[in-house]
Coordinates of C-alpha atoms in Angstrom, one line a residue:
X1 CA -112.0 -17.3 54.0
X2 CA -113.0 -15.7 57.3
X3 CA -110.5 -15.7 60.1
X4 CA -111.8 -16.3 63.6
X5 CA -110.1 -16.2 67.0
X6 CA -111.8 -18.0 69.9
X7 CA -110.5 -16.8 73.3
X8 CA -111.2 -18.6 76.5
X9 CA -110.9 -17.9 80.2
X10 CA -111.3 -21.2 82.2
X11 CA -110.4 -22.6 85.6
X12 CA -111.0 -26.4 85.1
X13 CA -111.1 -26.7 81.3
X14 CA -114.7 -27.0 80.4
X15 CA -114.8 -23.6 78.7
X16 CA -111.8 -24.6 76.6
X17 CA -113.6 -27.9 75.6
X18 CA -116.6 -25.8 74.5
X19 CA -114.3 -23.5 72.5
X20 CA -112.7 -26.5 70.8
X21 CA -116.2 -27.8 69.8
X22 CA -117.0 -24.4 68.4
X23 CA -113.7 -24.4 66.5
X24 CA -114.6 -27.8 64.9
X25 CA -117.9 -26.4 63.6
X26 CA -116.4 -23.1 62.3
X27 CA -113.6 -25.0 60.6
X28 CA -116.0 -27.3 59.0
X29 CA -117.8 -24.2 57.7
X30 CA -114.6 -23.0 56.0
X31 CA -113.3 -20.6 58.6
X32 CA -109.6 -20.4 59.6
X33 CA -109.8 -20.7 63.4
X34 CA -107.4 -20.2 66.3
X35 CA -108.2 -21.1 69.9
X36 CA -106.1 -19.0 72.4
X37 CA -106.1 -18.6 76.2
X38 CA -107.4 -15.1 76.9
X39 CA -104.4 -14.4 79.1
X40 CA -102.1 -15.0 76.1
X41 CA -104.1 -12.9 73.5
X42 CA -103.0 -9.5 72.3
X43 CA -104.2 -6.7 70.0
X44 CA -102.3 -7.9 67.0
X45 CA -104.1 -11.3 67.1
X46 CA -107.5 -9.4 67.3
X47 CA -106.6 -7.1 64.5
X48 CA -105.7 -10.0 62.1
X49 CA -109.2 -11.6 62.3
X50 CA -112.7 -11.1 61.1
X51 CA -114.5 -12.6 64.1
X52 CA -113.8 -12.8 67.8
X53 CA -115.5 -15.3 70.1
X54 CA -114.8 -15.1 73.9
X55 CA -115.9 -17.8 76.3
X56 CA -115.5 -17.4 80.1
X57 CA -116.3 -19.6 83.1
X58 CA -117.6 -18.7 86.5
X59 CA -115.9 -19.7 89.7
X60 CA -117.4 -18.7 93.1
X61 CA -120.0 -16.5 91.4
X62 CA -117.5 -14.4 89.3
X63 CA -115.8 -14.3 85.9
X64 CA -112.1 -13.9 86.2
X65 CA -110.8 -10.3 86.4
X66 CA -108.7 -10.8 83.3
X67 CA -111.9 -11.0 81.3
X68 CA -113.1 -7.5 82.3
X69 CA -109.6 -6.0 81.9
X70 CA -109.3 -7.5 78.4
X71 CA -112.8 -6.3 77.4
X72 CA -112.0 -2.8 78.6
X73 CA -108.5 -2.7 77.0
X74 CA -109.7 -4.0 73.6
X75 CA -113.3 -2.6 73.5
X76 CA -112.8 -0.6 70.2
X77 CA -111.1 -3.5 68.5
X78 CA -113.8 -6.0 69.7
X79 CA -116.5 -3.7 68.5
X80 CA -114.9 -3.4 65.0
X81 CA -115.2 -7.2 64.5
X82 CA -118.0 -9.7 64.3
X83 CA -118.1 -10.8 67.9
X84 CA -119.8 -13.0 70.5
X85 CA -119.4 -13.9 74.1
X86 CA -120.6 -16.9 76.1
X87 CA -120.4 -17.7 79.8
X88 CA -120.1 -21.2 81.3
X89 CA -121.6 -21.9 84.7
X90 CA -123.3 -24.6 86.6
X91 CA -126.3 -22.4 87.4
X92 CA -127.2 -22.7 83.7
X93 CA -128.1 -26.3 84.4
X94 CA -131.5 -25.0 85.5
X95 CA -134.1 -24.3 82.8
X96 CA -135.0 -20.9 84.1
X97 CA -131.3 -19.7 84.2
X98 CA -129.9 -21.1 80.9
X99 CA -130.4 -18.1 78.5
X100 CA -128.6 -14.8 78.2
X101 CA -131.7 -13.0 79.4
X102 CA -132.2 -15.2 82.5
X103 CA -128.7 -16.2 83.5
X104 CA -127.5 -14.1 86.4
X105 CA -123.8 -14.3 85.5
X106 CA -124.5 -13.1 81.9
X107 CA -126.5 -10.2 83.3
X108 CA -123.8 -9.4 85.7
X109 CA -121.2 -9.5 82.9
X110 CA -123.3 -7.1 80.8
X111 CA -123.6 -4.7 83.7
X112 CA -119.9 -4.7 84.6
X113 CA -118.2 -5.0 81.2
X114 CA -117.2 -2.1 79.0
X115 CA -117.9 -4.3 76.0
X116 CA -121.4 -5.2 74.7
X117 CA -121.1 -8.3 72.5
X118 CA -123.1 -8.7 69.3
X119 CA -124.1 -12.3 70.1
X120 CA -124.5 -14.0 73.5
X121 CA -124.6 -17.6 74.7
X122 CA -124.9 -19.4 78.0
X123 CA -123.9 -23.0 78.7
X124 CA -124.0 -25.2 81.7
X125 CA -120.6 -26.4 82.9
X126 CA -119.2 -29.4 84.6
X127 CA -118.5 -30.4 88.2
X128 CA -115.5 -32.7 88.5
X129 CA -115.1 -33.3 92.2
X130 CA -112.2 -35.8 91.9
X131 CA -110.0 -33.1 90.2
X132 CA -110.6 -30.4 92.8
X133 CA -108.3 -29.5 95.6
X134 CA -109.7 -30.0 99.1
X135 CA -110.9 -26.4 99.6
X136 CA -112.6 -26.2 96.2
X137 CA -114.2 -29.6 96.7
X138 CA -115.7 -28.5 100.0
X139 CA -116.8 -25.1 98.8
X140 CA -118.4 -26.4 95.5
X141 CA -120.1 -29.2 97.4
X142 CA -121.6 -26.7 99.8
X143 CA -122.8 -24.5 96.9
X144 CA -124.3 -27.6 95.2
X145 CA -126.0 -28.6 98.5
X146 CA -127.5 -25.1 98.7
X147 CA -128.7 -25.1 95.1
X148 CA -129.9 -28.7 95.1
X149 CA -127.1 -29.9 92.8
X150 CA -125.0 -33.0 93.0
X151 CA -122.9 -33.4 96.2
X152 CA -121.3 -36.8 95.7
X153 CA -117.6 -35.9 95.8
X154 CA -116.6 -39.1 94.1
X155 CA -118.5 -38.1 90.9
X156 CA -118.1 -36.0 87.8
X157 CA -121.2 -34.3 86.6
X158 CA -121.3 -32.7 83.1
X159 CA -124.3 -30.4 82.4
X160 CA -123.1 -29.0 79.1
X161 CA -125.8 -29.4 76.4
X162 CA -123.5 -30.1 73.4
X163 CA -126.4 -29.6 70.9
X164 CA -126.9 -26.1 72.2
X165 CA -123.2 -25.5 71.8
X166 CA -123.4 -26.7 68.2
X167 CA -126.4 -24.4 67.5
X168 CA -124.5 -21.5 68.9
X169 CA -121.4 -22.3 66.7
X170 CA -123.7 -22.5 63.7
X171 CA -125.0 -19.0 64.5
X172 CA -121.5 -17.7 64.7
X173 CA -120.6 -19.4 61.4
X174 CA -123.6 -17.6 59.9
X175 CA -122.2 -14.2 60.9
X176 CA -120.9 -12.5 57.7
X177 CA -119.8 -9.0 57.0

């Protein structure tokens, strides 16, 4: 039985939800899976598994600094495992920005990161205006206005294509040593 750890870096929880969906599919395929916040992960947890999946969200155009620090710190260990990385961002709601090759945040990650993952994924995220603090609500609404996205601050807008997440998880499940 393959052991897999799924690490997430999230601000509002959508990346964690995607990780939990991936966990369900990997578990159904016979893998032993743990889902852990990236901030709580350590080298011992990585050393004990066959696969590492990392998912990270974007806020204000950037992945969180902990992601880059983790990738640099654990690059050799990550490279010794079957591995994959996905990014979650609202820009990926647009058809021409929803693949690893066309998503600007994935391309930025690949340029800035010490780690080059074996497998890549890009998923559109979620806007949940009612949950945001005042500043975030105003800023995200302004960004959405500029990018022709939803600006109704009473609404929640989920852009995640769950079939695409399922397909990605099945590709991860197919990775074997």
